[in-house]
Tab-separated table of C-alpha atoms in Angstrom:
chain	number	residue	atom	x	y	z
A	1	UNK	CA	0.000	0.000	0.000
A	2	UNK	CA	1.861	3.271	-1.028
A	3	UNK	CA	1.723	6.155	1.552
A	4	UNK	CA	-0.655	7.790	0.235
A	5	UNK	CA	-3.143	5.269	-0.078
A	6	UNK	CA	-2.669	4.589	3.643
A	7	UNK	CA	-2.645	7.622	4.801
A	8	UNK	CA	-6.331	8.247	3.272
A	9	UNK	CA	-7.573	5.496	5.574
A	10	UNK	CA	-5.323	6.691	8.284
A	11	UNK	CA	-6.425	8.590	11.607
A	12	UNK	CA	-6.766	12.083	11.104
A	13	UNK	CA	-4.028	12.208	13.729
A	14	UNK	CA	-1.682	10.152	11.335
A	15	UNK	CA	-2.925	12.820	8.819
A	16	UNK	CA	-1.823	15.873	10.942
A	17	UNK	CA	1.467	14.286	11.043
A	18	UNK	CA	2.357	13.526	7.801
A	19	UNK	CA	1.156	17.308	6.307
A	20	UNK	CA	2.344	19.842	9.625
A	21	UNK	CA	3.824	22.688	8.463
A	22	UNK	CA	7.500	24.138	9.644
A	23	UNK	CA	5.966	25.554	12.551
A	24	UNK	CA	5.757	22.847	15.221
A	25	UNK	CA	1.957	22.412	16.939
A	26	UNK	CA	0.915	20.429	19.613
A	27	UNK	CA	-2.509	18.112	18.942
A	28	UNK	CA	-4.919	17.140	20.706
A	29	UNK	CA	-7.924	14.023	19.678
A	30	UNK	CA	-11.011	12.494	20.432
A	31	UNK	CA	-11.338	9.421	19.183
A	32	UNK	CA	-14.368	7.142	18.463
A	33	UNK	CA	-16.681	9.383	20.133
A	34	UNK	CA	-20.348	7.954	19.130
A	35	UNK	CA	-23.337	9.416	19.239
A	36	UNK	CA	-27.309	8.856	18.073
A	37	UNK	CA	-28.997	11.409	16.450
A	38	UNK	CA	-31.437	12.046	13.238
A	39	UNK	CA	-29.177	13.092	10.641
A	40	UNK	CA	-29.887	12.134	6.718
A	41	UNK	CA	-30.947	12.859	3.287
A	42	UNK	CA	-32.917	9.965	2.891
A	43	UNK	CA	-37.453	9.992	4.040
A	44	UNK	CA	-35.799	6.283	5.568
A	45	UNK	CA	-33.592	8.507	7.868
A	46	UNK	CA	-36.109	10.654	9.457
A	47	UNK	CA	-38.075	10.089	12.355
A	48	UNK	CA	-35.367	7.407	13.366
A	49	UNK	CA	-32.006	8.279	15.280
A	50	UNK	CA	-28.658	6.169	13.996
A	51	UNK	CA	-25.229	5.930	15.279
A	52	UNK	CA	-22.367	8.656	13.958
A	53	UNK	CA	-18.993	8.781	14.852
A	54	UNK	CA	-16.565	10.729	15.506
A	55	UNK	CA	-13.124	11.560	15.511
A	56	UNK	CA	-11.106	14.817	15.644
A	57	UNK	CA	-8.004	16.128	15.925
A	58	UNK	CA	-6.971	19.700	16.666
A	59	UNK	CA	-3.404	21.153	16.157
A	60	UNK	CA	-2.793	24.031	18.738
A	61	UNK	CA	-0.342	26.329	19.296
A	62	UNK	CA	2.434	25.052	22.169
A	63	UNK	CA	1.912	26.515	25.480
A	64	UNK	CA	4.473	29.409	26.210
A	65	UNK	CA	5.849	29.048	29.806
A	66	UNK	CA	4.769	26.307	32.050
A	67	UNK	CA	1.463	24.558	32.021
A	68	UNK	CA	1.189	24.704	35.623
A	69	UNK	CA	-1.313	21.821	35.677
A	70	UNK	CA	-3.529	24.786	34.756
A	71	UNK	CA	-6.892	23.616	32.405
A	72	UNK	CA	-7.340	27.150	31.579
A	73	UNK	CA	-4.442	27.319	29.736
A	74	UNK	CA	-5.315	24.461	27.464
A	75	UNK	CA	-7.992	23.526	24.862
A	76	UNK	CA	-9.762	21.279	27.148
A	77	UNK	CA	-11.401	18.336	25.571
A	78	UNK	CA	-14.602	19.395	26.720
A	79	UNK	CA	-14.652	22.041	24.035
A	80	UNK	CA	-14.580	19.771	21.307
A	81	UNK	CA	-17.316	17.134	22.636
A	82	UNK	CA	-19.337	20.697	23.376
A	83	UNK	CA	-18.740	21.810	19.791
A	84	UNK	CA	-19.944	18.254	18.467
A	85	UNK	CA	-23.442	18.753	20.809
A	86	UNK	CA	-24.058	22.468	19.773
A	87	UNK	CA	-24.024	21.652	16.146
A	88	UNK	CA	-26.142	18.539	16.541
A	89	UNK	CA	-29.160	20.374	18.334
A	90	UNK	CA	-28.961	23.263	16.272
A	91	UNK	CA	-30.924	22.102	13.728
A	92	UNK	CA	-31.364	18.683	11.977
A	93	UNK	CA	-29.373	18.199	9.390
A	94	UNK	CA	-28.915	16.336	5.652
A	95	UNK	CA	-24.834	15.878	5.090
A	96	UNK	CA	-22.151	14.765	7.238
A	97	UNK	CA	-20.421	17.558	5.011
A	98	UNK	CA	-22.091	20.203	6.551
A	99	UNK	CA	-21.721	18.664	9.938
A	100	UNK	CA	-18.306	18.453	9.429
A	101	UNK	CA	-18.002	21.845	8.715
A	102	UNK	CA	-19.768	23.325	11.227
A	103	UNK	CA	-18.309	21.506	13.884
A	104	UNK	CA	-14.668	22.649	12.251
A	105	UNK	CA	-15.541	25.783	12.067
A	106	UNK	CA	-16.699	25.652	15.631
A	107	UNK	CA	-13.395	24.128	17.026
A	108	UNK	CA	-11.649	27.202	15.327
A	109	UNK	CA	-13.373	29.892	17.331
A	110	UNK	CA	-10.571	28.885	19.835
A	111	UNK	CA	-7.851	30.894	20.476
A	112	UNK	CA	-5.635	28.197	20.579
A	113	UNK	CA	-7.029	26.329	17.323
A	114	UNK	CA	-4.966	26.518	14.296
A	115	UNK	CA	-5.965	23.167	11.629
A	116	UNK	CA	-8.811	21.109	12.951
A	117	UNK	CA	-9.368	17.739	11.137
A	118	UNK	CA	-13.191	15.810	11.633
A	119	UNK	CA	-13.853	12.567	10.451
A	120	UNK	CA	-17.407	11.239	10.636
A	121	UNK	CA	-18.827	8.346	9.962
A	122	UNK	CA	-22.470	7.150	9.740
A	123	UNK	CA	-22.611	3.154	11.630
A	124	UNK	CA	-25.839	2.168	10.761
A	125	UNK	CA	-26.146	2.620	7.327
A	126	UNK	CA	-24.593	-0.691	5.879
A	127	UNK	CA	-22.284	-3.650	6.572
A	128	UNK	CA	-19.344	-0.700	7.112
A	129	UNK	CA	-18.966	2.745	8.075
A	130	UNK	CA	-19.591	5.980	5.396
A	131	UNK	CA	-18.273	8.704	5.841
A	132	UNK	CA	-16.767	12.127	5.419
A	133	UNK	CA	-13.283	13.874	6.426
A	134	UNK	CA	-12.137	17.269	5.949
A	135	UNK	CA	-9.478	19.690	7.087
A	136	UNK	CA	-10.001	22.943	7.829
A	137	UNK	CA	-7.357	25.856	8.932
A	138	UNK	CA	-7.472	28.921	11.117
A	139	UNK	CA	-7.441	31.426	8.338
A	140	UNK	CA	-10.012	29.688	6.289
A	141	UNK	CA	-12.484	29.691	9.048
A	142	UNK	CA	-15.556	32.173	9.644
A	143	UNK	CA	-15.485	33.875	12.585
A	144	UNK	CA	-18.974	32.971	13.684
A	145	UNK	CA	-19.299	35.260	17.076
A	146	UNK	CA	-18.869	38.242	14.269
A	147	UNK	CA	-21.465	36.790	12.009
A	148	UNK	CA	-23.971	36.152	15.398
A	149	UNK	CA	-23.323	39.770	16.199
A	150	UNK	CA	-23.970	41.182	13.296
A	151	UNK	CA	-27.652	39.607	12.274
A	152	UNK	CA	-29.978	42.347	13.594
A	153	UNK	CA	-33.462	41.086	15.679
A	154	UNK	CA	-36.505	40.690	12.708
A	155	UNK	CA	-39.701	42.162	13.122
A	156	UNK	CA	-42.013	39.301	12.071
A	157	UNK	CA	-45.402	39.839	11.096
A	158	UNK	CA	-47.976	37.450	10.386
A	159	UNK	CA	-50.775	38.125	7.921
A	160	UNK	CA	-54.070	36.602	7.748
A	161	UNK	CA	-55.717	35.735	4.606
A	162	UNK	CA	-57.994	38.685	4.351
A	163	UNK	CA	-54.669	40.636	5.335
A	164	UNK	CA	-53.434	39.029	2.081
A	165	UNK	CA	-55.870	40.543	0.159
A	166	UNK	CA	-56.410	43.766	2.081
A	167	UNK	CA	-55.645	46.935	0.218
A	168	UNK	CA	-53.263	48.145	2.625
A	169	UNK	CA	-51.585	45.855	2.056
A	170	UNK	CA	-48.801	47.885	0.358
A	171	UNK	CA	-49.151	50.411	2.810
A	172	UNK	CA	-48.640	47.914	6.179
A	173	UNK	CA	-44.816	46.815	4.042
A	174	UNK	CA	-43.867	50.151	3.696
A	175	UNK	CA	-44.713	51.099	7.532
A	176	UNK	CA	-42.948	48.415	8.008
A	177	UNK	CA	-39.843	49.284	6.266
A	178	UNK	CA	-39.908	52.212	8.017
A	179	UNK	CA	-39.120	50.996	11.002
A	180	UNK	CA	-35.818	50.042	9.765
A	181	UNK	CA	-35.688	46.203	11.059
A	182	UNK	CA	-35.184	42.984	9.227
A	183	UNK	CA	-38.699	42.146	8.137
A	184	UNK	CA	-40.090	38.294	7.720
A	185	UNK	CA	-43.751	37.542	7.034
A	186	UNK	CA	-45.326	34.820	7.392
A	187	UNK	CA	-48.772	33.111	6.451
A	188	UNK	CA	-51.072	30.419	7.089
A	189	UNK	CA	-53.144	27.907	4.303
A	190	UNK	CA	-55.260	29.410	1.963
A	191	UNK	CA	-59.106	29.452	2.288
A	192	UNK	CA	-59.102	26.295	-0.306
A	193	UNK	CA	-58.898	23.057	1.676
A	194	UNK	CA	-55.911	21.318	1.313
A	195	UNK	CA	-56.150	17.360	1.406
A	196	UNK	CA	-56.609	15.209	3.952
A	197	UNK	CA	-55.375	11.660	4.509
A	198	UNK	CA	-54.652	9.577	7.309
A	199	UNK	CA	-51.076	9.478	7.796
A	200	UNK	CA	-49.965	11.678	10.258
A	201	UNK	CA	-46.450	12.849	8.844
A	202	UNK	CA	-47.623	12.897	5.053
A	203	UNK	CA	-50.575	15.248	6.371
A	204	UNK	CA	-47.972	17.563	8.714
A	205	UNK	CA	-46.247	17.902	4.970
A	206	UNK	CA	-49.532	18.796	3.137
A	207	UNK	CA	-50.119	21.389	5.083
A	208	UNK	CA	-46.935	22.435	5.485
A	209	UNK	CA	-47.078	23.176	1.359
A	210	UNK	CA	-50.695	24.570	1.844
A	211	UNK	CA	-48.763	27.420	3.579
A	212	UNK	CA	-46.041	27.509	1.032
A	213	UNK	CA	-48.414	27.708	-1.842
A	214	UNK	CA	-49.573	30.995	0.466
A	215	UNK	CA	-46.444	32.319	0.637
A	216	UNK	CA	-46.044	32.310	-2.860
A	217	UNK	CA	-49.507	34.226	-3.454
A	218	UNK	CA	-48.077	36.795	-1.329
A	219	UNK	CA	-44.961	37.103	-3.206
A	220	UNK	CA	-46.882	37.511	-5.720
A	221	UNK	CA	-48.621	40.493	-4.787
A	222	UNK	CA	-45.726	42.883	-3.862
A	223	UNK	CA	-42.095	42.386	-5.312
A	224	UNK	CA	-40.612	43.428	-2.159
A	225	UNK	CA	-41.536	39.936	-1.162
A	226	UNK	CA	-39.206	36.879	-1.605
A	227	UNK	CA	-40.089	33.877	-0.453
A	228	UNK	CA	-37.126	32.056	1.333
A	229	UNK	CA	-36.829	28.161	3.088
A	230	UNK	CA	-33.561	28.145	4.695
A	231	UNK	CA	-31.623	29.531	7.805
A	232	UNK	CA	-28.978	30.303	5.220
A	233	UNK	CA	-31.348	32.495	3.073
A	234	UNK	CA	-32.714	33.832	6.256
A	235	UNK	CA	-29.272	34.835	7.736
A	236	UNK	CA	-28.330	36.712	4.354
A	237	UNK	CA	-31.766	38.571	3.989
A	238	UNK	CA	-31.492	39.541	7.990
A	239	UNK	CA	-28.339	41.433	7.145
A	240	UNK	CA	-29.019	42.836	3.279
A	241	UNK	CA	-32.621	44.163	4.423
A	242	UNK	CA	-34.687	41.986	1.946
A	243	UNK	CA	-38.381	41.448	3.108
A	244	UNK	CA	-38.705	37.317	3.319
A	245	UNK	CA	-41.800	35.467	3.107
A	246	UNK	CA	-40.943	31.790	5.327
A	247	UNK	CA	-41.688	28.518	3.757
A	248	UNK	CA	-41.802	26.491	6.393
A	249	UNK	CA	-41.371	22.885	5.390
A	250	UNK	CA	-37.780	22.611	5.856
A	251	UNK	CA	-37.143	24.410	9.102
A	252	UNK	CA	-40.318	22.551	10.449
A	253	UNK	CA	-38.782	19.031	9.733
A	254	UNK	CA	-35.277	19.354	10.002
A	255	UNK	CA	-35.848	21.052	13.459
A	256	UNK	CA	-34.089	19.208	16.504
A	257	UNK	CA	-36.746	21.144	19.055
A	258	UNK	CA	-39.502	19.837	16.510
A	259	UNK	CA	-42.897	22.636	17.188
A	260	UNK	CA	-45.337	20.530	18.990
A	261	UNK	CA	-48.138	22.938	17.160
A	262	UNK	CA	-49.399	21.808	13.929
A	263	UNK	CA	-48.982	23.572	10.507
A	264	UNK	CA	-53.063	24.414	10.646
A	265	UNK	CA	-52.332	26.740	13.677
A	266	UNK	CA	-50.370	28.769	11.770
A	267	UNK	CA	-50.166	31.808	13.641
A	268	UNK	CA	-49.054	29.424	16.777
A	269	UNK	CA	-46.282	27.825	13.769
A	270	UNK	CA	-44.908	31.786	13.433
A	271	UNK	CA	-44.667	32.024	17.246
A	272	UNK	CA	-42.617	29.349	17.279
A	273	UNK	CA	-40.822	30.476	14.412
A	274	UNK	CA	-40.247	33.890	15.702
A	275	UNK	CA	-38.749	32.649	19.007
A	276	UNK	CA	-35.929	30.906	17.143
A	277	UNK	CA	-34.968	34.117	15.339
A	278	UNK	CA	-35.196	36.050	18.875
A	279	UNK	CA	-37.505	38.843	17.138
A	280	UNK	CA	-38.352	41.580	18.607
A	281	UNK	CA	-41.971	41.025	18.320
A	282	UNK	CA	-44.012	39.486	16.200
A	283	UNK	CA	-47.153	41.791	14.750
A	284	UNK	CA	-50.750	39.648	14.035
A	285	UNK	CA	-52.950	41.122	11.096
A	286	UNK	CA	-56.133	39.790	11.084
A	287	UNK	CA	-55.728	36.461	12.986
A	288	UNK	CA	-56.336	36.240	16.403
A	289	UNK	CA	-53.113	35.971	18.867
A	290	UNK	CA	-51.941	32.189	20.205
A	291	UNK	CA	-52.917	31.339	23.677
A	292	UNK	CA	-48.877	30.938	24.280
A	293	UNK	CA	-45.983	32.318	22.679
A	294	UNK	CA	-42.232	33.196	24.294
A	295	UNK	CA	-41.945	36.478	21.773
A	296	UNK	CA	-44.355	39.629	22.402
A	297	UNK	CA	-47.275	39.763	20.676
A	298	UNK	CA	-49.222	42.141	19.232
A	299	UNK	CA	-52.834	42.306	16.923
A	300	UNK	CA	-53.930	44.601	13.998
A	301	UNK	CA	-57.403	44.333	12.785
A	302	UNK	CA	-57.185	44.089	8.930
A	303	UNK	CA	-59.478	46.962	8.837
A	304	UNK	CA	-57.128	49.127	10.220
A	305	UNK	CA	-54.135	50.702	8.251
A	306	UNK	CA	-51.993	52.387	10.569
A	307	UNK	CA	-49.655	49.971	12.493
């Protein structure tokens, strides 16, 4: 087996080694560090939790001056097992790519991180183990306390149907815009009843659509409207001011705190919804408020143009 060849199947520690730079760095690993979780592309891997594994290694700069016995000094295991967690109940994800990178990218928030390499494998998915590795360096990695910092609190607004249609409608968006926050609407089903069938999780995803095919009729009614379905899409209209319309079906099921409401309260879905995006509030036109909600709430009749 040339070098190469077994260095591809090698530990990522065995990795580090063979491709450190001049500068010498210390490393640290966790090794075979398994955990279950709901994590797939496939409608077979949801709803079901399956083994992944891990293993890391972290290059860090050597210690000037004596240790002391000292864990403050040091990158303490502990952040890298934390780092694993925090990206696993952020939100439920598709790839082991992604997860890879967000847990590197993760690890390099620390001071003393300078090349992080994550190998993980899914256990449960055949007779062996599948998997991904990358390697990922200081310099390449977004600094993602910046990024938190700089996505501003949304206003979110919820609009009923007849809100929809309402001729201030125009109006509401640019009182709205005048308050110079992020803005993100959201809607419920149309009046037109969707389908019904017995299964529970293929009826959560009709009406999940139902609301989608909404937010598309409002899009349609103002161009200042763009209807969006991911955090990613979210994150980048928070910060460039664009006015989102929320699809819901994706954040809804790939959630790891899964909204015990269903997609037919939709007004309790955006309550939910707003609470994960901290907004400052989230405005009701037309609907009536949710019994509970963590955000503050407020109502507009949809007779009423001033907001």
């Amino acid at each position: 087996m040339t070098t190469d060849t077994r260095l591809a199947f090698a530990h990522p520690s065995e990795r580090a080694a063979a491709t450190a730079g001049p500068e010498p760095l210390d490393r640290i690993s966790l090794r075979d560090h398994i955990v279950s979780v709901e994590i797939g592309a496939f409608q077979a891997e949801r709803g079901v939790t399956q083994r992944i594994c891990f293993n890391v290694v972290v290059e860090v700069r050597p210690l000037t001056g004596p240790v002391d016995d000292d864990v403050d000094r040091i990158l303490s295991y502990d952040r890298v097992t934390e780092a694993i967690a925090y990206e696993l109940s952020d939100e439920r994800l598709n790839l082991l790519e992604t997860l890879a990178e967000r847990v590197a990218d993760r690890i390099l928030l620390e001071r003393q991180a300078m090349r992080v390499f994550v190998r993980i494998e899914k256990l449960d998915r055949g007779p062996g183990a599948l998997g991904v590795e990358i390697v990922r360096a200081r310099d390449a990695a977004p600094d993602a306390r910046t990024d938190a910092a700089e996505v501003p609190h949304p206003e979110l607004v919820y609009l009923s149907n007849d809100a929809i249609a309402s001729s201030h409608l125009a109006g509401w968006l640019d009182q709205l815009h005048a308050m110079g926050r992020p803005l993100i609407l959201c809607v419920g089903a149309s009046d037109t009843p969707a389908p019904h069938v017995a299964h529970k999780m293929a009826q959560r995803r009709i009406d999940l659509l139902a609301i989608e095919q909404n937010a598309w009729v409002l899009a349609s009614k103002d161009d200042r409207c763009v209807v969006v379905a991911t955090r990613t899409e979210l994150n980048w209209a928070l910060k460039n001011g664009q006015t989102s319309v929320w699809a819901p079906s994706k954040i809804v099921l790939d959630s790891v705190d899964t909204p015990s409401v269903q997609p037919r309260d939709a007004v309790a879905l955006a309550a939910w919804f707003a609470a994960t995006f901290d907004a400052t509030e989230m405005l009701v036109i037309g609907a009536d408020l949710p019994a509970q909600a963590s955000v503050p709430l407020r109502a507009v009749p949809v007779d009423q143009g001033v907001l």
